[in-house]
Each structure stands twice: as C-alpha cells, then as structure tokens.
Tab-separated table of N, CA, C and O in Angstrom:
chain	number	residue	atom	x	y	z
A	392	MET	N	22.944	21.109	28.705
A	392	MET	CA	23.039	21.939	27.514
A	392	MET	C	21.848	21.648	26.597
A	392	MET	O	21.492	20.493	26.379
A	393	ALA	N	21.237	22.696	26.076
A	393	ALA	CA	20.071	22.536	25.194
A	393	ALA	C	20.496	21.913	23.874
A	393	ALA	O	21.571	22.202	23.351
A	394	LYS	N	19.636	21.064	23.353
A	394	LYS	CA	19.918	20.431	22.067
A	394	LYS	C	19.597	21.406	20.941
A	394	LYS	O	18.668	22.196	21.030
A	395	LYS	N	20.393	21.322	19.884
A	395	LYS	CA	20.186	22.168	18.720
A	395	LYS	C	18.956	21.674	17.960
A	395	LYS	O	18.778	20.467	17.777
A	396	ILE	N	18.122	22.614	17.522
A	396	ILE	CA	16.936	22.265	16.742
A	396	ILE	C	17.192	22.611	15.284
A	396	ILE	O	17.629	23.724	14.973
A	397	ILE	N	16.972	21.641	14.409
A	397	ILE	CA	17.088	21.859	12.967
A	397	ILE	C	15.683	21.748	12.375
A	397	ILE	O	14.956	20.796	12.675
A	398	ILE	N	15.315	22.718	11.564
A	398	ILE	CA	14.007	22.724	10.914
A	398	ILE	C	14.143	22.120	9.519
A	398	ILE	O	15.064	22.439	8.782
A	399	ALA	N	13.197	21.252	9.184
A	399	ALA	CA	13.156	20.639	7.852
A	399	ALA	C	11.704	20.674	7.370
A	399	ALA	O	10.774	20.876	8.159
A	400	ALA	N	11.521	20.457	6.074
A	400	ALA	CA	10.164	20.405	5.518
A	400	ALA	C	10.159	19.457	4.340
A	400	ALA	O	11.176	19.252	3.670
A	401	GLY	N	8.975	18.868	4.106
A	401	GLY	CA	8.850	17.927	3.006
A	401	GLY	C	7.411	17.724	2.607
A	401	GLY	O	6.514	18.426	3.082
A	402	GLY	N	7.229	16.729	1.734
A	402	GLY	CA	5.904	16.547	1.173
A	402	GLY	C	5.412	15.120	1.147
A	402	GLY	O	6.184	14.174	0.982
A	403	LEU	N	4.113	15.014	1.311
A	403	LEU	CA	3.383	13.787	1.029
A	403	LEU	C	2.705	14.067	-0.300
A	403	LEU	O	1.693	14.767	-0.360
A	404	VAL	N	3.339	13.599	-1.364
A	404	VAL	CA	2.926	13.945	-2.715
A	404	VAL	C	2.011	12.862	-3.261
A	404	VAL	O	2.382	11.691	-3.302
A	405	LEU	N	0.814	13.276	-3.669
A	405	LEU	CA	-0.175	12.349	-4.230
A	405	LEU	C	-0.356	12.641	-5.710
A	405	LEU	O	-0.299	13.794	-6.135
A	406	ASN	N	-0.588	11.582	-6.490
A	406	ASN	CA	-0.863	11.784	-7.913
A	406	ASN	C	-2.354	11.651	-8.191
A	406	ASN	O	-3.163	11.507	-7.266
A	407	GLU	N	-2.713	11.692	-9.473
A	407	GLU	CA	-4.131	11.648	-9.874
A	407	GLU	C	-4.793	10.308	-9.537
A	407	GLU	O	-6.013	10.213	-9.507
A	408	LYS	N	-3.999	9.272	-9.258
A	408	LYS	CA	-4.562	7.959	-8.870
A	408	LYS	C	-4.568	7.799	-7.350
A	408	LYS	O	-4.795	6.708	-6.844
A	409	ASN	N	-4.243	8.869	-6.626
A	409	ASN	CA	-4.158	8.874	-5.168
A	409	ASN	C	-3.027	7.970	-4.661
A	409	ASN	O	-3.102	7.432	-3.567
A	410	GLU	N	-1.994	7.808	-5.491
A	410	GLU	CA	-0.808	7.069	-5.067
A	410	GLU	C	0.144	8.050	-4.387
A	410	GLU	O	0.179	9.233	-4.724
A	411	LEU	N	0.926	7.540	-3.441
A	411	LEU	CA	1.848	8.358	-2.651
A	411	LEU	C	3.272	8.171	-3.155
A	411	LEU	O	3.714	7.047	-3.394
A	412	LEU	N	3.985	9.273	-3.288
A	412	LEU	CA	5.375	9.236	-3.724
A	412	LEU	C	6.265	8.829	-2.545
A	412	LEU	O	6.253	9.485	-1.503
A	413	LEU	N	7.023	7.752	-2.720
A	413	LEU	CA	7.955	7.294	-1.688
A	413	LEU	C	9.354	7.231	-2.277
A	413	LEU	O	9.532	6.907	-3.459
A	414	ILE	N	10.332	7.546	-1.440
A	414	ILE	CA	11.727	7.441	-1.855
A	414	ILE	C	12.410	6.363	-1.011
A	414	ILE	O	12.035	6.132	0.141
A	415	PHE	N	13.412	5.698	-1.606
A	415	PHE	CA	14.197	4.703	-0.887
A	415	PHE	C	15.597	5.264	-0.721
A	415	PHE	O	16.287	5.542	-1.693
A	416	ARG	N	15.964	5.483	0.567
A	416	ARG	CA	17.241	6.127	0.884
A	416	ARG	C	17.844	5.465	2.119
A	416	ARG	O	17.160	5.259	3.111
A	417	ARG	N	19.116	5.141	2.012
A	417	ARG	CA	19.864	4.583	3.155
A	417	ARG	C	19.159	3.376	3.761
A	417	ARG	O	19.057	3.239	4.980
A	418	GLY	N	18.630	2.524	2.867
A	418	GLY	CA	18.052	1.259	3.316
A	418	GLY	C	16.641	1.312	3.849
A	418	GLY	O	16.127	0.311	4.349
A	419	LYS	N	15.981	2.483	3.758
A	419	LYS	CA	14.600	2.607	4.274
A	419	LYS	C	13.747	3.410	3.303
A	419	LYS	O	14.235	4.259	2.564
A	420	TRP	N	12.440	3.147	3.355
A	420	TRP	CA	11.466	3.943	2.601
A	420	TRP	C	11.188	5.211	3.387
A	420	TRP	O	11.045	5.180	4.612
A	421	ASP	N	11.096	6.314	2.679
A	421	ASP	CA	10.996	7.620	3.317
A	421	ASP	C	10.160	8.544	2.436
A	421	ASP	O	9.710	8.159	1.350
A	422	LEU	N	9.982	9.756	2.902
A	422	LEU	CA	9.313	10.813	2.155
A	422	LEU	C	10.344	11.890	1.835
A	422	LEU	O	11.278	12.099	2.606
A	423	PRO	N	10.177	12.595	0.709
A	423	PRO	CA	11.142	13.652	0.386
A	423	PRO	C	11.038	14.813	1.369
A	423	PRO	O	9.950	15.315	1.641
A	424	LYS	N	12.183	15.204	1.905
A	424	LYS	CA	12.246	16.345	2.835
A	424	LYS	C	13.690	16.782	2.972
A	424	LYS	O	14.608	16.067	2.586
A	425	GLY	N	13.875	17.971	3.516
A	425	GLY	CA	15.228	18.448	3.741
A	425	GLY	C	15.246	19.684	4.610
A	425	GLY	O	14.204	20.230	4.978
A	426	LYS	N	16.458	20.110	4.925
A	426	LYS	CA	16.666	21.211	5.861
A	426	LYS	C	16.332	22.568	5.249
A	426	LYS	O	16.587	22.817	4.079
A	427	LEU	N	15.810	23.417	6.103
A	427	LEU	CA	15.466	24.793	5.765
A	427	LEU	C	16.738	25.600	5.537
A	427	LEU	O	17.665	25.567	6.342
A	428	ASP	N	16.793	26.309	4.412
A	428	ASP	CA	17.913	27.217	4.136
A	428	ASP	C	17.667	28.553	4.839
A	428	ASP	O	16.521	28.917	5.127
A	429	ALA	N	18.743	29.292	5.063
A	429	ALA	CA	18.625	30.629	5.662
A	429	ALA	C	17.744	31.495	4.761
A	429	ALA	O	17.822	31.412	3.539
A	430	ASP	N	16.897	32.302	5.366
A	430	ASP	CA	16.016	33.226	4.644
A	430	ASP	C	15.018	32.528	3.713
A	430	ASP	O	14.588	33.108	2.720
A	431	GLU	N	14.671	31.296	4.005
A	431	GLU	CA	13.714	30.549	3.192
A	431	GLU	C	12.468	30.276	4.037
A	431	GLU	O	12.579	29.979	5.221
A	432	SER	N	11.287	30.352	3.419
A	432	SER	CA	10.073	30.017	4.157
A	432	SER	C	9.954	28.494	4.243
A	432	SER	O	10.521	27.766	3.414
A	433	ILE	N	9.221	28.020	5.214
A	433	ILE	CA	9.047	26.574	5.386
A	433	ILE	C	8.316	25.978	4.180
A	433	ILE	O	8.673	24.906	3.700
A	434	VAL	N	7.330	26.699	3.649
A	434	VAL	CA	6.599	26.221	2.468
A	434	VAL	C	7.539	26.112	1.266
A	434	VAL	O	7.539	25.109	0.556
A	435	SER	N	8.359	27.133	1.056
A	435	SER	CA	9.322	27.104	-0.063
A	435	SER	C	10.298	25.947	0.092
A	435	SER	O	10.653	25.283	-0.889
A	436	CYS	N	10.748	25.706	1.305
A	436	CYS	CA	11.662	24.604	1.582
A	436	CYS	C	11.012	23.277	1.212
A	436	CYS	O	11.638	22.433	0.558
A	437	ALA	N	9.765	23.069	1.616
A	437	ALA	CA	9.072	21.798	1.344
A	437	ALA	C	8.996	21.537	-0.157
A	437	ALA	O	9.329	20.442	-0.630
A	438	VAL	N	8.595	22.542	-0.921
A	438	VAL	CA	8.465	22.382	-2.375
A	438	VAL	C	9.845	22.189	-3.011
A	438	VAL	O	10.037	21.306	-3.856
A	439	ARG	N	10.829	22.979	-2.606
A	439	ARG	CA	12.185	22.869	-3.154
A	439	ARG	C	12.756	21.474	-2.918
A	439	ARG	O	13.320	20.848	-3.822
A	440	GLU	N	12.606	20.974	-1.705
A	440	GLU	CA	13.168	19.669	-1.381
A	440	GLU	C	12.507	18.547	-2.192
A	440	GLU	O	13.189	17.639	-2.651
A	441	VAL	N	11.192	18.611	-2.368
A	441	VAL	CA	10.515	17.596	-3.189
A	441	VAL	C	11.050	17.658	-4.616
A	441	VAL	O	11.361	16.620	-5.221
A	442	ARG	N	11.185	18.866	-5.154
A	442	ARG	CA	11.714	19.023	-6.513
A	442	ARG	C	13.136	18.467	-6.627
A	442	ARG	O	13.447	17.722	-7.550
A	443	GLU	N	14.003	18.849	-5.679
A	443	GLU	CA	15.401	18.417	-5.740
A	443	GLU	C	15.540	16.909	-5.602
A	443	GLU	O	16.329	16.286	-6.315
A	444	GLU	N	14.805	16.319	-4.671
A	444	GLU	CA	14.993	14.897	-4.377
A	444	GLU	C	14.302	13.964	-5.363
A	444	GLU	O	14.701	12.808	-5.488
A	445	THR	N	13.272	14.475	-6.075
A	445	THR	CA	12.490	13.581	-6.949
A	445	THR	C	12.502	13.959	-8.423
A	445	THR	O	12.094	13.158	-9.261
A	446	GLY	N	12.902	15.178	-8.735
A	446	GLY	CA	12.864	15.643	-10.115
A	446	GLY	C	11.519	16.200	-10.551
A	446	GLY	O	11.404	16.794	-11.620
A	447	ILE	N	10.486	16.044	-9.751
A	447	ILE	CA	9.153	16.560	-10.105
A	447	ILE	C	9.168	18.085	-10.023
A	447	ILE	O	9.596	18.652	-9.023
A	448	GLN	N	8.690	18.739	-11.069
A	448	GLN	CA	8.696	20.203	-11.101
A	448	GLN	C	7.308	20.811	-10.888
A	448	GLN	O	7.181	21.849	-10.259
A	449	GLN	N	6.282	20.174	-11.444
A	449	GLN	CA	4.913	20.708	-11.341
A	449	GLN	C	4.253	20.187	-10.068
A	449	GLN	O	3.721	19.083	-10.043
A	450	ILE	N	4.312	20.994	-9.015
A	450	ILE	CA	3.788	20.596	-7.707
A	450	ILE	C	2.718	21.583	-7.275
A	450	ILE	O	2.918	22.799	-7.349
A	451	THR	N	1.592	21.060	-6.839
A	451	THR	CA	0.544	21.895	-6.253
A	451	THR	C	0.556	21.653	-4.750
A	451	THR	O	0.365	20.523	-4.285
A	452	LEU	N	0.816	22.708	-3.996
A	452	LEU	CA	0.840	22.624	-2.538
A	452	LEU	C	-0.586	22.717	-2.019
A	452	LEU	O	-1.323	23.634	-2.399
A	453	LEU	N	-0.989	21.785	-1.179
A	453	LEU	CA	-2.352	21.802	-0.650
A	453	LEU	C	-2.391	22.332	0.779
A	453	LEU	O	-2.795	23.456	1.006
A	454	ASN	N	-1.972	21.555	1.756
A	454	ASN	CA	-2.104	21.991	3.145
A	454	ASN	C	-1.037	21.368	4.034
A	454	ASN	O	-0.435	20.356	3.686
A	455	LEU	N	-0.838	21.999	5.186
A	455	LEU	CA	0.057	21.457	6.203
A	455	LEU	C	-0.643	20.269	6.852
A	455	LEU	O	-1.772	20.389	7.324
A	456	LEU	N	0.021	19.112	6.856
A	456	LEU	CA	-0.558	17.912	7.462
A	456	LEU	C	-0.145	17.779	8.924
A	456	LEU	O	-0.902	17.292	9.751
A	457	GLY	N	1.064	18.230	9.242
A	457	GLY	CA	1.521	18.138	10.628
A	457	GLY	C	3.020	18.281	10.726
A	457	GLY	O	3.711	18.508	9.735
A	458	LYS	N	3.519	18.151	11.961
A	458	LYS	CA	4.953	18.232	12.230
A	458	LYS	C	5.367	16.960	12.962
A	458	LYS	O	4.589	16.397	13.724
A	459	THR	N	6.596	16.530	12.712
A	459	THR	CA	7.160	15.408	13.460
A	459	THR	C	8.492	15.863	14.056
A	459	THR	O	9.093	16.839	13.599
A	460	TYR	N	8.917	15.134	15.079
A	460	TYR	CA	10.180	15.427	15.750
A	460	TYR	C	10.950	14.127	15.926
A	460	TYR	O	10.358	13.096	16.247
A	461	HIS	N	12.244	14.191	15.707
A	461	HIS	CA	13.080	13.054	16.085
A	461	HIS	C	14.459	13.560	16.470
A	461	HIS	O	14.885	14.642	16.070
A	462	GLU	N	15.123	12.770	17.306
A	462	GLU	CA	16.446	13.139	17.799
A	462	GLU	C	17.485	12.211	17.199
A	462	GLU	O	17.217	11.037	16.961
A	463	TYR	N	18.661	12.767	16.955
A	463	TYR	CA	19.777	11.962	16.463
A	463	TYR	C	21.083	12.656	16.830
A	463	TYR	O	21.099	13.830	17.208
A	464	PHE	N	22.171	11.901	16.717
A	464	PHE	CA	23.492	12.453	16.972
A	464	PHE	C	24.130	12.807	15.640
A	464	PHE	O	24.258	11.956	14.766
A	465	ASP	N	24.505	14.075	15.470
A	465	ASP	CA	25.142	14.526	14.235
A	465	ASP	C	26.652	14.318	14.358
A	465	ASP	O	27.309	14.944	15.198
A	466	LYS	N	27.176	13.420	13.505
A	466	LYS	CA	28.604	13.088	13.557
A	466	LYS	C	29.481	14.283	13.182
A	466	LYS	O	30.568	14.446	13.711
A	467	TRP	N	28.999	15.114	12.241
A	467	TRP	CA	29.798	16.269	11.799
A	467	TRP	C	29.841	17.342	12.875
A	467	TRP	O	30.884	17.927	13.138
A	468	LEU	N	28.687	17.614	13.462
A	468	LEU	CA	28.608	18.660	14.487
A	468	LEU	C	29.025	18.163	15.868
A	468	LEU	O	29.257	18.950	16.768
A	469	GLN	N	29.052	16.824	16.010
A	469	GLN	CA	29.372	16.204	17.298
A	469	GLN	C	28.434	16.671	18.410
A	469	GLN	O	28.850	17.046	19.499
A	470	GLU	N	27.114	16.665	18.062
A	470	GLU	CA	26.132	17.037	19.081
A	470	GLU	C	24.779	16.396	18.792
A	470	GLU	O	24.503	15.979	17.675
A	471	GLU	N	23.981	16.342	19.860
A	471	GLU	CA	22.623	15.819	19.742
A	471	GLU	C	21.752	16.875	19.066
A	471	GLU	O	21.838	18.058	19.387
A	472	ILE	N	20.915	16.419	18.137
A	472	ILE	CA	20.064	17.314	17.355
A	472	ILE	C	18.606	16.889	17.515
A	472	ILE	O	18.302	15.689	17.575
A	473	ILE	N	17.713	17.865	17.568
A	473	ILE	CA	16.274	17.607	17.443
A	473	ILE	C	15.878	18.134	16.073
A	473	ILE	O	16.098	19.313	15.767
A	474	LYS	N	15.331	17.250	15.234
A	474	LYS	CA	14.877	17.692	13.911
A	474	LYS	C	13.363	17.855	13.954
A	474	LYS	O	12.639	16.924	14.289
A	475	GLU	N	12.908	19.061	13.621
A	475	GLU	CA	11.484	19.386	13.519
A	475	GLU	C	11.137	19.410	12.036
A	475	GLU	O	11.660	20.257	11.304
A	476	SER	N	10.320	18.463	11.595
A	476	SER	CA	9.963	18.366	10.173
A	476	SER	C	8.512	18.777	9.963
A	476	SER	O	7.612	18.254	10.626
A	477	TRP	N	8.309	19.699	9.045
A	477	TRP	CA	6.985	20.176	8.656
A	477	TRP	C	6.572	19.409	7.410
A	477	TRP	O	7.330	19.374	6.435
A	478	TRP	N	5.379	18.825	7.424
A	478	TRP	CA	4.912	17.975	6.318
A	478	TRP	C	3.688	18.581	5.637
A	478	TRP	O	2.688	18.853	6.294
A	479	TYR	N	3.792	18.747	4.322
A	479	TYR	CA	2.700	19.312	3.521
A	479	TYR	C	2.162	18.275	2.549
A	479	TYR	O	2.922	17.486	1.991
A	480	VAL	N	0.844	18.318	2.339
A	480	VAL	CA	0.220	17.493	1.306
A	480	VAL	C	0.381	18.245	-0.014
A	480	VAL	O	0.157	19.464	-0.080
A	481	MET	N	0.804	17.519	-1.045
A	481	MET	CA	1.042	18.107	-2.361
A	481	MET	C	0.447	17.193	-3.428
A	481	MET	O	0.228	16.014	-3.174
A	482	GLN	N	0.226	17.764	-4.599
A	482	GLN	CA	-0.238	16.971	-5.742
A	482	GLN	C	0.736	17.140	-6.896
A	482	GLN	O	1.299	18.222	-7.084
A	483	ALA	N	0.916	16.054	-7.651
A	483	ALA	CA	1.757	16.079	-8.852
A	483	ALA	C	1.242	15.006	-9.796
A	483	ALA	O	0.482	14.115	-9.395
A	484	SER	N	1.674	15.072	-11.034
A	484	SER	CA	1.237	14.110	-12.040
A	484	SER	C	2.192	12.918	-12.096
A	484	SER	O	3.415	13.091	-12.051
A	485	SER	N	1.620	11.730	-12.237
A	485	SER	CA	2.454	10.525	-12.351
A	485	SER	C	3.171	10.475	-13.698
A	485	SER	O	4.053	9.644	-13.894
A	486	SER	N	2.814	11.378	-14.612
A	486	SER	CA	3.465	11.371	-15.925
A	486	SER	C	4.838	12.066	-15.897
A	486	SER	O	5.620	11.917	-16.830
A	487	GLU	N	5.127	12.826	-14.840
A	487	GLU	CA	6.440	13.483	-14.760
A	487	GLU	C	7.528	12.459	-14.480
A	487	GLU	O	7.333	11.516	-13.722
A	488	LYS	N	8.666	12.672	-15.089
A	488	LYS	CA	9.804	11.763	-14.915
A	488	LYS	C	10.366	11.898	-13.493
A	488	LYS	O	10.603	13.009	-13.016
A	489	LEU	N	10.565	10.758	-12.834
A	489	LEU	CA	11.134	10.741	-11.491
A	489	LEU	C	12.651	10.590	-11.606
A	489	LEU	O	13.146	9.676	-12.251
A	490	ILE	N	13.380	11.507	-10.965
A	490	ILE	CA	14.843	11.502	-11.027
A	490	ILE	C	15.389	11.500	-9.600
A	490	ILE	O	15.378	12.528	-8.920
A	491	PRO	N	15.848	10.336	-9.116
A	491	PRO	CA	16.370	10.270	-7.741
A	491	PRO	C	17.616	11.140	-7.568
A	491	PRO	O	18.516	11.115	-8.406
A	492	GLN	N	17.643	11.920	-6.505
A	492	GLN	CA	18.813	12.752	-6.204
A	492	GLN	C	19.872	11.859	-5.550
A	492	GLN	O	19.883	11.668	-4.341
A	493	THR	N	20.754	11.331	-6.361
A	493	THR	CA	21.735	10.359	-5.867
A	493	THR	C	22.720	10.974	-4.874
A	493	THR	O	23.231	10.258	-4.005
A	494	GLU	N	22.972	12.283	-4.954
A	494	GLU	CA	23.862	12.937	-3.975
A	494	GLU	C	23.284	12.849	-2.563
A	494	GLU	O	24.002	13.000	-1.579
A	495	GLU	N	21.977	12.678	-2.479
A	495	GLU	CA	21.308	12.527	-1.183
A	495	GLU	C	21.030	11.051	-0.885
A	495	GLU	O	20.172	10.733	-0.062
A	496	ASP	N	21.727	10.168	-1.571
A	496	ASP	CA	21.623	8.712	-1.359
A	496	ASP	C	20.253	8.139	-1.708
A	496	ASP	O	19.883	7.076	-1.197
A	497	ILE	N	19.503	8.822	-2.559
A	497	ILE	CA	18.191	8.311	-2.965
A	497	ILE	C	18.415	7.324	-4.114
A	497	ILE	O	18.954	7.683	-5.153
A	498	GLU	N	18.019	6.076	-3.884
A	498	GLU	CA	18.245	5.004	-4.859
A	498	GLU	C	17.040	4.756	-5.746
A	498	GLU	O	17.170	4.327	-6.887
A	499	GLN	N	15.846	4.995	-5.207
A	499	GLN	CA	14.635	4.623	-5.930
A	499	GLN	C	13.495	5.555	-5.528
A	499	GLN	O	13.442	6.031	-4.391
A	500	ILE	N	12.588	5.810	-6.477
A	500	ILE	CA	11.372	6.590	-6.209
A	500	ILE	C	10.213	5.820	-6.834
A	500	ILE	O	10.317	5.377	-7.979
A	501	ILE	N	9.135	5.672	-6.075
A	501	ILE	CA	7.956	4.973	-6.614
A	501	ILE	C	6.684	5.739	-6.275
A	501	ILE	O	6.636	6.494	-5.310
A	502	TRP	N	5.666	5.497	-7.105
A	502	TRP	CA	4.302	5.899	-6.772
A	502	TRP	C	3.672	4.652	-6.154
A	502	TRP	O	3.574	3.621	-6.816
A	503	ALA	N	3.285	4.719	-4.891
A	503	ALA	CA	2.798	3.550	-4.165
A	503	ALA	C	1.298	3.640	-3.917
A	503	ALA	O	0.796	4.653	-3.430
A	504	ASP	N	0.596	2.537	-4.231
A	504	ASP	CA	-0.825	2.469	-3.876
A	504	ASP	C	-0.930	2.013	-2.415
A	504	ASP	O	0.087	1.770	-1.757
A	505	LYS	N	-2.161	1.896	-1.909
A	505	LYS	CA	-2.355	1.574	-0.487
A	505	LYS	C	-1.619	0.299	-0.065
A	505	LYS	O	-0.993	0.261	0.989
A	506	ASN	N	-1.685	-0.749	-0.894
A	506	ASN	CA	-1.012	-2.007	-0.548
A	506	ASN	C	0.500	-1.849	-0.539
A	506	ASN	O	1.180	-2.364	0.352
A	507	GLN	N	1.035	-1.140	-1.519
A	507	GLN	CA	2.482	-0.917	-1.572
A	507	GLN	C	2.949	-0.053	-0.397
A	507	GLN	O	4.022	-0.289	0.152
A	508	ILE	N	2.125	0.928	-0.019
A	508	ILE	CA	2.478	1.779	1.132
A	508	ILE	C	2.604	0.906	2.374
A	508	ILE	O	3.591	1.009	3.109
A	509	LYS	N	1.617	0.036	2.598
A	509	LYS	CA	1.666	-0.853	3.769
A	509	LYS	C	2.929	-1.697	3.763
A	509	LYS	O	3.604	-1.838	4.782
A	510	GLU	N	3.252	-2.250	2.606
A	510	GLU	CA	4.450	-3.092	2.481
A	510	GLU	C	5.720	-2.272	2.748
A	510	GLU	O	6.594	-2.703	3.508
A	511	CYS	N	5.809	-1.095	2.163
A	511	CYS	CA	6.998	-0.258	2.341
A	511	CYS	C	7.150	0.211	3.789
A	511	CYS	O	8.277	0.360	4.280
A	512	MET	N	6.044	0.443	4.474
A	512	MET	CA	6.106	0.948	5.842
A	512	MET	C	6.641	-0.090	6.831
A	512	MET	O	6.979	0.257	7.962
A	513	THR	N	6.765	-1.350	6.396
A	513	THR	CA	7.403	-2.344	7.267
A	513	THR	C	8.910	-2.090	7.334
A	513	THR	O	9.594	-2.657	8.177
A	514	ASN	N	9.421	-1.226	6.441
A	514	ASN	CA	10.840	-0.863	6.420
A	514	ASN	C	10.950	0.662	6.281
A	514	ASN	O	11.387	1.179	5.260
A	515	SER	N	10.478	1.359	7.320
A	515	SER	CA	10.492	2.814	7.301
A	515	SER	C	10.752	3.329	8.709
A	515	SER	O	11.196	2.583	9.585
A	516	TYR	N	10.488	4.604	8.923
A	516	TYR	CA	10.687	5.247	10.219
A	516	TYR	C	9.344	5.490	10.893
A	516	TYR	O	8.349	5.754	10.221
A	517	ALA	N	9.346	5.456	12.229
A	517	ALA	CA	8.108	5.664	12.993
A	517	ALA	C	7.439	6.995	12.630
A	517	ALA	O	6.222	7.051	12.433
A	518	ASN	N	8.226	8.073	12.510
A	518	ASN	CA	7.654	9.389	12.183
A	518	ASN	C	6.997	9.388	10.801
A	518	ASN	O	5.966	10.030	10.603
A	519	VAL	N	7.611	8.691	9.845
A	519	VAL	CA	7.049	8.613	8.491
A	519	VAL	C	5.736	7.846	8.529
A	519	VAL	O	4.735	8.264	7.942
A	520	MET	N	5.706	6.733	9.250
A	520	MET	CA	4.464	5.962	9.382
A	520	MET	C	3.366	6.792	10.033
A	520	MET	O	2.222	6.767	9.602
A	521	ASP	N	3.750	7.554	11.070
A	521	ASP	CA	2.773	8.398	11.785
A	521	ASP	C	2.164	9.450	10.871
A	521	ASP	O	0.958	9.635	10.843
A	522	ILE	N	3.009	10.150	10.107
A	522	ILE	CA	2.485	11.253	9.284
A	522	ILE	C	1.672	10.698	8.106
A	522	ILE	O	0.646	11.266	7.751
A	523	ILE	N	2.080	9.576	7.544
A	523	ILE	CA	1.291	8.962	6.468
A	523	ILE	C	-0.072	8.538	7.002
A	523	ILE	O	-1.087	8.653	6.315
A	524	GLY	N	-0.110	8.084	8.247
A	524	GLY	CA	-1.381	7.694	8.880
A	524	GLY	C	-2.368	8.833	9.019
A	524	GLY	O	-3.560	8.607	9.193
A	525	LYS	N	-1.898	10.070	8.910
A	525	LYS	CA	-2.783	11.246	9.012
A	525	LYS	C	-3.400	11.640	7.693
A	525	LYS	O	-4.245	12.521	7.650
A	526	LEU	N	-2.947	11.023	6.596
A	526	LEU	CA	-3.508	11.353	5.268
A	526	LEU	C	-4.969	10.996	5.177
A	526	LEU	O	-5.402	9.974	5.664
C-alpha cells in the first residue's frame, strides 16, 4: 500500500544580524513549519506557519532553499506518512516580539548566531541540519 504524502512548508528566517530563528519543540531545536491547508499555496503556507508559530508578522520571503522528506507513523491516522517539507529563506527584524505558539508545543524561540546554531544542532533533526547547511 502506498504511503500517504503530507505537504508542509516553513522558513529559515534570518534577521538583520544574519541570525537564524530557531524554535524549541518537543525536546528538540527545529525550524517553524506546518502542514499545507486545502486551497493554500505552498508559499502562503510557509509564511502563515512562521507567523503562527513565532508571532513574527513582518516577513520578507526571499527564495526556495529546498525540500526535505521524512517518514513517520501517524498515531491518529494509524498509517505511515511521508512528509514533504518545502523550505523558504525569509527575512524579519529581531525587534519584533517572539511569541511561541504553545498549542503546537513550542516552548522557546531564539535568534541564533553561527555558534548557537552549531550548539543547537547537536539536539535537532537530520533534515533540519541538512537544510540549514544549504544556507
């Protein structure tokens, strides 16, 4: 039986100091992203998800950085899923207030410099490390 494919999109958000926005969710450092809604473009999804998960409203979308894939078992659907995530480079100001979306289990949001990114990536996902490596 073919595995169900779920499309998601998110952002690698950089500020004026070239720091990267990272979120801490479910015990790991991650990037803001989420599932595509019906009748929504992938670009709109990426921007919406960054806004919802971080509270940042003023976002400049730059370019598609790449796509990642990972498989997992969905407990609710009781089936194996392939998640296809589209990643866009975005810009935002570090002066905007960061508001973690607690309903999505986001505990913390930081602007990370190169050293902090390296440290955080020791507790992250392979796909997140891969896409950050393309920046």
